[in-house]
CSV table of N, CA and C in Angstrom, one decimal:
chain,number,residue,atom,x,y,z
A,1,ALA,N,37.4,-55.6,-20.4
A,1,ALA,CA,37.6,-55.9,-22.2
A,1,ALA,C,36.6,-56.0,-22.8
A,2,SER,N,36.5,-54.8,-23.6
A,2,SER,CA,35.6,-54.5,-24.5
A,2,SER,C,35.1,-54.7,-26.3
A,3,LEU,N,36.8,-56.0,-26.6
A,3,LEU,CA,37.3,-56.0,-28.0
A,3,LEU,C,36.2,-57.2,-28.2
A,4,GLU,N,35.6,-56.1,-29.7
A,4,GLU,CA,34.8,-57.1,-30.2
A,4,GLU,C,34.7,-57.7,-31.5
A,5,ASP,N,36.0,-56.9,-32.1
A,5,ASP,CA,36.3,-57.3,-33.8
A,5,ASP,C,37.8,-57.6,-33.4
A,6,LEU,N,38.0,-58.6,-34.1
A,6,LEU,CA,39.7,-59.0,-33.6
A,6,LEU,C,40.1,-59.4,-35.4
A,7,HIS,N,41.2,-58.6,-36.1
A,7,HIS,CA,41.2,-58.9,-37.1
A,7,HIS,C,42.7,-59.3,-37.2
A,8,LEU,N,42.8,-60.4,-37.7
A,8,LEU,CA,44.5,-60.6,-38.0
A,8,LEU,C,45.0,-61.6,-39.1
A,9,PRO,N,44.4,-60.9,-40.1
A,9,PRO,CA,45.0,-62.1,-41.2
A,9,PRO,C,46.4,-61.9,-41.4
A,10,PHE,N,46.7,-62.6,-41.9
A,10,PHE,CA,48.1,-62.6,-42.7
A,10,PHE,C,49.3,-62.5,-41.9
A,11,ASN,N,49.2,-63.6,-40.7
A,11,ASN,CA,50.2,-63.4,-39.6
A,11,ASN,C,50.6,-64.5,-39.6
A,12,ALA,N,50.1,-65.8,-40.5
A,12,ALA,CA,50.8,-67.3,-39.7
A,12,ALA,C,51.1,-68.2,-38.7
A,13,LEU,N,49.5,-67.2,-37.8
A,13,LEU,CA,49.5,-67.9,-37.1
A,13,LEU,C,49.1,-69.7,-37.2
A,14,PRO,N,49.3,-70.4,-36.2
A,14,PRO,CA,49.1,-71.3,-36.0
A,14,PRO,C,48.0,-71.3,-35.1
A,15,ALA,N,47.7,-71.2,-34.2
A,15,ALA,CA,46.6,-71.1,-33.3
A,15,ALA,C,46.3,-70.2,-32.4
A,16,LEU,N,45.4,-69.6,-31.7
A,16,LEU,CA,44.8,-68.9,-30.7
A,16,LEU,C,44.9,-69.5,-29.7
A,17,PRO,N,45.4,-68.3,-28.8
A,17,PRO,CA,45.7,-68.7,-27.6
A,17,PRO,C,43.9,-69.3,-26.6
A,18,ALA,N,44.7,-70.5,-24.8
A,18,ALA,CA,43.4,-70.0,-24.9
A,18,ALA,C,42.6,-69.1,-23.7
A,19,ALA,N,43.7,-68.2,-23.6
A,19,ALA,CA,42.9,-66.8,-23.1
A,19,ALA,C,41.7,-66.1,-23.8
A,20,MET,N,42.0,-66.7,-25.2
A,20,MET,CA,41.1,-65.7,-25.9
A,20,MET,C,39.7,-66.0,-25.5
A,21,ALA,N,39.3,-67.2,-25.0
A,21,ALA,CA,38.5,-67.6,-24.4
A,21,ALA,C,37.8,-66.3,-23.0
A,22,ALA,N,38.9,-65.5,-22.6
A,22,ALA,CA,38.3,-64.9,-21.4
A,22,ALA,C,37.5,-63.5,-21.7
A,23,LEU,N,37.5,-63.1,-23.5
A,23,LEU,CA,37.0,-62.3,-24.2
A,23,LEU,C,35.6,-62.3,-24.2
A,24,PRO,N,35.0,-61.7,-23.2
A,24,PRO,CA,33.2,-61.6,-23.1
A,24,PRO,C,32.5,-60.6,-23.8
A,25,ARG,N,33.4,-60.2,-24.9
A,25,ARG,CA,32.1,-59.9,-25.7
A,25,ARG,C,32.8,-60.0,-27.5
A,26,ILE,N,33.9,-60.8,-27.5
A,26,ILE,CA,34.3,-60.9,-29.1
A,26,ILE,C,33.4,-61.5,-29.7
A,27,LYS,N,32.5,-60.4,-30.7
A,27,LYS,CA,31.7,-61.6,-31.4
A,27,LYS,C,32.4,-62.0,-33.1
A,28,ARG,N,33.4,-61.4,-33.4
A,28,ARG,CA,33.6,-61.3,-35.2
A,28,ARG,C,35.7,-61.5,-34.6
A,29,ILE,N,36.0,-62.7,-35.8
A,29,ILE,CA,37.3,-62.8,-35.6
A,29,ILE,C,37.8,-63.0,-36.9
A,30,ASN,N,38.5,-62.3,-37.4
A,30,ASN,CA,39.1,-62.7,-39.1
A,30,ASN,C,40.4,-63.7,-38.5
A,31,LEU,N,41.0,-64.7,-39.2
A,31,LEU,CA,41.9,-65.0,-39.1
A,31,LEU,C,42.4,-65.6,-40.4
A,32,GLU,N,41.9,-65.3,-41.5
A,32,GLU,CA,42.2,-65.6,-43.0
A,32,GLU,C,43.7,-65.5,-43.5
A,33,SER,N,44.1,-66.8,-44.2
A,33,SER,CA,45.1,-67.0,-44.5
A,33,SER,C,46.2,-67.0,-43.5
A,34,ASN,N,46.1,-67.5,-42.3
A,34,ASN,CA,47.1,-67.4,-41.4
A,34,ASN,C,47.5,-69.3,-41.1
A,35,ALA,N,48.4,-70.2,-40.5
A,35,ALA,CA,48.4,-71.4,-40.4
A,35,ALA,C,47.4,-71.9,-39.5
A,36,VAL,N,46.3,-71.6,-39.3
A,36,VAL,CA,45.6,-72.4,-38.2
A,36,VAL,C,45.4,-74.1,-38.6
A,37,GLN,N,45.7,-74.3,-37.4
A,37,GLN,CA,45.1,-76.5,-37.7
A,37,GLN,C,44.4,-76.9,-37.1
A,38,ARG,N,43.8,-77.9,-37.6
A,38,ARG,CA,42.9,-78.6,-36.3
A,38,ARG,C,43.0,-78.5,-34.6
A,39,GLY,N,42.3,-78.1,-33.8
A,39,GLY,CA,42.6,-77.7,-32.6
A,39,GLY,C,43.1,-76.3,-32.4
A,40,GLY,N,43.4,-75.4,-33.6
A,40,GLY,CA,44.2,-74.2,-32.8
A,40,GLY,C,43.1,-73.2,-32.4
A,41,ILE,N,41.5,-73.5,-32.4
A,41,ILE,CA,41.0,-72.5,-31.9
A,41,ILE,C,39.9,-73.0,-30.7
A,42,PRO,N,40.9,-72.5,-29.6
A,42,PRO,CA,40.4,-73.1,-28.1
A,42,PRO,C,38.8,-73.1,-28.0
A,43,ALA,N,38.3,-74.3,-27.7
A,43,ALA,CA,37.5,-74.5,-27.4
A,43,ALA,C,36.5,-73.8,-26.4
A,44,GLY,N,36.9,-73.1,-25.5
A,44,GLY,CA,36.8,-72.4,-24.7
A,44,GLY,C,36.2,-70.3,-25.6
A,45,LEU,N,36.5,-70.7,-26.5
A,45,LEU,CA,36.2,-69.8,-27.0
A,45,LEU,C,34.8,-69.9,-28.0
A,46,LEU,N,34.6,-70.8,-28.6
A,46,LEU,CA,34.0,-71.1,-29.5
A,46,LEU,C,32.2,-71.4,-28.6
A,47,ARG,N,33.0,-71.9,-27.0
A,47,ARG,CA,31.7,-72.3,-26.6
A,47,ARG,C,31.1,-71.2,-25.4
A,48,ASP,N,32.5,-70.4,-24.7
A,48,ASP,CA,31.7,-69.8,-23.7
A,48,ASP,C,32.4,-68.2,-24.1
A,49,THR,N,32.1,-67.9,-25.4
A,49,THR,CA,32.0,-66.7,-25.7
A,49,THR,C,31.1,-66.2,-26.4
A,50,PRO,N,30.5,-65.2,-27.0
A,50,PRO,CA,29.6,-64.8,-27.6
A,50,PRO,C,29.2,-64.7,-29.2
A,51,LEU,N,30.8,-65.4,-29.6
A,51,LEU,CA,31.2,-64.8,-31.1
A,51,LEU,C,30.7,-65.5,-32.3
A,52,GLU,N,30.1,-64.9,-33.0
A,52,GLU,CA,29.1,-65.5,-34.0
A,52,GLU,C,29.7,-65.7,-34.9
A,53,SER,N,31.1,-65.1,-35.7
A,53,SER,CA,31.9,-64.9,-36.7
A,53,SER,C,33.0,-65.1,-36.9
A,54,ILE,N,33.6,-65.9,-37.4
A,54,ILE,CA,35.3,-66.8,-37.5
A,54,ILE,C,35.9,-67.2,-39.0
A,55,LYS,N,36.4,-66.3,-39.5
A,55,LYS,CA,36.8,-66.2,-41.1
A,55,LYS,C,38.0,-67.0,-40.6
A,56,LEU,N,38.7,-68.1,-41.7
A,56,LEU,CA,38.8,-69.4,-41.2
A,56,LEU,C,39.6,-69.7,-43.3
A,57,GLN,N,39.1,-69.2,-44.3
A,57,GLN,CA,39.6,-69.1,-45.2
A,57,GLN,C,41.8,-69.4,-45.6
A,58,GLY,N,41.8,-70.0,-46.0
A,58,GLY,CA,43.3,-69.3,-46.3
A,58,GLY,C,43.8,-70.1,-45.3
A,59,ASN,N,43.5,-71.4,-44.4
A,59,ASN,CA,44.2,-71.8,-43.6
A,59,ASN,C,44.3,-73.3,-43.7
A,60,PRO,N,44.7,-74.2,-43.0
A,60,PRO,CA,44.6,-75.6,-43.1
A,60,PRO,C,43.7,-75.9,-42.8
A,61,MET,N,42.7,-75.5,-41.2
A,61,MET,CA,42.0,-75.8,-40.8
A,61,MET,C,40.9,-74.8,-41.7
A,62,SER,N,39.9,-74.8,-42.0
A,62,SER,CA,38.9,-74.3,-43.2
A,62,SER,C,38.0,-73.6,-42.7
A,63,SER,N,37.3,-74.5,-41.1
A,63,SER,CA,36.1,-74.6,-40.6
A,63,SER,C,35.7,-74.9,-39.7
A,64,VAL,N,35.3,-74.8,-37.9
A,64,VAL,CA,35.9,-74.9,-36.7
A,64,VAL,C,34.5,-76.5,-36.3
A,65,GLU,N,34.4,-77.2,-37.2
A,65,GLU,CA,33.4,-78.1,-37.5
A,65,GLU,C,34.0,-79.0,-37.1
A,66,GLY,N,33.2,-79.8,-35.8
A,66,GLY,CA,34.6,-81.2,-35.6
A,66,GLY,C,35.2,-80.7,-34.5
A,67,GLU,N,35.4,-79.1,-33.9
A,67,GLU,CA,36.0,-78.8,-32.9
A,67,GLU,C,35.1,-78.8,-32.2
A,68,GLU,N,35.6,-79.1,-30.8
A,68,GLU,CA,35.1,-78.9,-29.6
A,68,GLU,C,34.4,-77.3,-29.4
A,69,GLY,N,33.3,-77.4,-28.5
A,69,GLY,CA,32.4,-75.7,-29.2
A,69,GLY,C,31.9,-75.6,-30.5
A,70,ALA,N,31.8,-76.6,-31.5
A,70,ALA,CA,31.6,-75.9,-32.7
A,70,ALA,C,30.0,-76.0,-32.7
A,71,GLU,N,29.6,-77.2,-31.4
A,71,GLU,CA,27.9,-77.0,-32.1
A,71,GLU,C,27.3,-75.7,-31.4
A,72,GLU,N,27.8,-75.4,-30.0
A,72,GLU,CA,27.8,-74.0,-30.0
A,72,GLU,C,27.8,-72.4,-30.2
A,73,TYR,N,29.0,-72.8,-30.8
A,73,TYR,CA,29.3,-71.4,-31.6
A,73,TYR,C,28.6,-71.6,-32.7
A,74,ALA,N,27.7,-72.8,-33.7
A,74,ALA,CA,27.2,-72.7,-35.0
A,74,ALA,C,25.9,-72.5,-34.2
A,75,ALA,N,25.1,-72.6,-33.2
A,75,ALA,CA,24.1,-72.1,-32.7
A,75,ALA,C,23.8,-70.6,-32.9
A,76,ARG,N,24.7,-70.1,-31.8
A,76,ARG,CA,25.0,-68.6,-32.2
A,76,ARG,C,25.4,-67.7,-33.9
A,77,SER,N,25.8,-68.2,-34.5
A,77,SER,CA,26.4,-67.8,-35.6
A,77,SER,C,24.9,-68.0,-36.7
A,78,GLN,N,24.3,-69.2,-36.2
A,78,GLN,CA,23.2,-69.2,-36.9
A,78,GLN,C,21.6,-68.1,-36.8
A,79,LYS,N,22.0,-68.3,-35.4
A,79,LYS,CA,20.9,-67.0,-34.9
A,79,LYS,C,21.1,-65.6,-35.5
A,80,HIS,N,22.2,-65.2,-35.8
A,80,HIS,CA,23.0,-64.0,-35.9
A,80,HIS,C,22.6,-63.7,-37.5
A,81,ALA,N,23.1,-64.8,-37.7
A,81,ALA,CA,22.8,-64.8,-39.6
A,81,ALA,C,21.0,-64.6,-39.5
A,82,LEU,N,20.2,-65.6,-38.8
A,82,LEU,CA,19.0,-65.0,-38.7
A,82,LEU,C,18.1,-64.1,-38.8
A,83,LYS,N,18.6,-63.1,-37.6
A,83,LYS,CA,18.7,-62.0,-37.1
A,83,LYS,C,18.4,-60.8,-38.5
A,84,ASN,N,20.2,-60.8,-38.7
A,84,ASN,CA,20.4,-60.3,-40.3
A,84,ASN,C,19.4,-60.9,-40.9
A,85,ILE,N,19.0,-61.6,-41.5
A,85,ILE,CA,17.7,-61.4,-42.5
A,85,ILE,C,16.5,-61.1,-42.1
A,86,ASP,N,16.3,-61.5,-41.1
A,86,ASP,CA,15.4,-60.6,-40.9
A,86,ASP,C,15.0,-59.7,-41.0
A,87,THR,N,16.1,-58.4,-40.0
A,87,THR,CA,15.4,-57.1,-40.4
A,87,THR,C,15.6,-57.0,-41.7
A,88,LYS,N,16.5,-57.8,-43.2
A,88,LYS,CA,16.7,-57.2,-44.4
A,88,LYS,C,15.3,-57.2,-45.0
A,89,VAL,N,14.9,-58.4,-44.0
A,89,VAL,CA,13.7,-58.2,-44.9
A,89,VAL,C,12.4,-57.1,-44.3
A,90,LYS,N,12.1,-57.4,-43.1
A,90,LYS,CA,11.7,-56.3,-42.1
A,90,LYS,C,12.1,-55.3,-42.9
A,91,THR,N,13.3,-54.5,-43.4
A,91,THR,CA,13.4,-53.4,-43.8
A,91,THR,C,13.2,-53.2,-45.3
A,92,GLY,N,13.3,-54.3,-46.0
A,92,GLY,CA,12.9,-54.6,-47.8
A,92,GLY,C,14.1,-54.2,-48.0
A,93,ASP,N,15.4,-54.2,-47.3
A,93,ASP,CA,16.9,-54.7,-47.8
A,93,ASP,C,17.1,-55.6,-48.1
A,94,LEU,N,16.4,-55.9,-49.6
A,94,LEU,CA,17.0,-57.1,-50.0
A,94,LEU,C,18.5,-57.5,-51.0
A,95,SER,N,18.8,-56.3,-51.1
A,95,SER,CA,19.8,-56.7,-52.2
A,95,SER,C,21.3,-57.3,-51.8
A,96,ALA,N,21.0,-57.9,-51.0
A,96,ALA,CA,22.1,-58.6,-50.1
A,96,ALA,C,22.6,-59.8,-50.8
A,97,GLY,N,21.1,-60.4,-52.0
A,97,GLY,CA,21.5,-61.7,-52.4
A,97,GLY,C,21.0,-62.6,-51.5
A,98,LEU,N,19.7,-62.3,-50.5
A,98,LEU,CA,19.7,-63.6,-49.9
A,98,LEU,C,18.9,-64.7,-50.9
A,99,GLY,N,18.2,-65.0,-51.8
A,99,GLY,CA,18.3,-65.9,-52.8
A,99,GLY,C,16.2,-65.8,-52.4
A,100,THR,N,15.4,-66.3,-52.7
A,100,THR,CA,14.1,-66.6,-53.1
A,100,THR,C,13.7,-66.6,-51.4
A,101,ALA,N,12.4,-66.4,-51.6
A,101,ALA,CA,11.5,-66.4,-50.3
A,101,ALA,C,11.3,-67.8,-50.0
A,102,GLU,N,11.5,-68.8,-51.0
A,102,GLU,CA,11.1,-70.1,-50.2
A,102,GLU,C,12.3,-70.6,-49.7
A,103,GLN,N,13.4,-70.2,-50.1
A,103,GLN,CA,14.9,-70.8,-49.0
A,103,GLN,C,15.1,-70.1,-48.1
A,104,TYR,N,14.5,-68.8,-48.2
A,104,TYR,CA,14.2,-68.0,-46.8
A,104,TYR,C,13.6,-69.0,-46.0
A,105,ALA,N,12.4,-69.1,-46.3
A,105,ALA,CA,11.1,-70.0,-45.2
A,105,ALA,C,12.4,-71.0,-45.0
A,106,ASN,N,12.8,-72.1,-45.7
A,106,ASN,CA,13.3,-73.1,-45.4
A,106,ASN,C,13.9,-73.0,-44.6
A,107,LEU,N,15.4,-71.7,-44.6
A,107,LEU,CA,16.2,-71.3,-43.7
A,107,LEU,C,15.3,-71.1,-41.9
A,108,ARG,N,14.3,-70.5,-41.9
A,108,ARG,CA,13.6,-70.2,-40.7
A,108,ARG,C,13.0,-71.5,-40.1
A,109,LYS,N,13.0,-72.6,-41.3
A,109,LYS,CA,12.3,-74.0,-40.7
A,109,LYS,C,13.8,-74.7,-39.7
A,110,SER,N,14.6,-74.5,-40.3
A,110,SER,CA,15.5,-75.1,-39.7
A,110,SER,C,15.8,-75.0,-38.3
């Protein structure tokens, strides 16, 4: 399976199936404006896949914080964000509003 991006906004989904953890290349999932509840994101998806971004705005569950596998997901997500920032800094493309140099330095330290 080569699926990297999954867009499922506005579908009234209460949860994702556990089988989603079997997607070896999934990186981004958009679940905006569904009905995702706590426990609705499989731990294996957060823990065992290369998932870097999951959009949960407009759901009863607005973040994966506190969910099983959330720490592994957060580490990957932060690493991905820092890589993107590093690329923007190196190429001089700071138009995305990355903040001040001090904010960038503090983010690199964490």
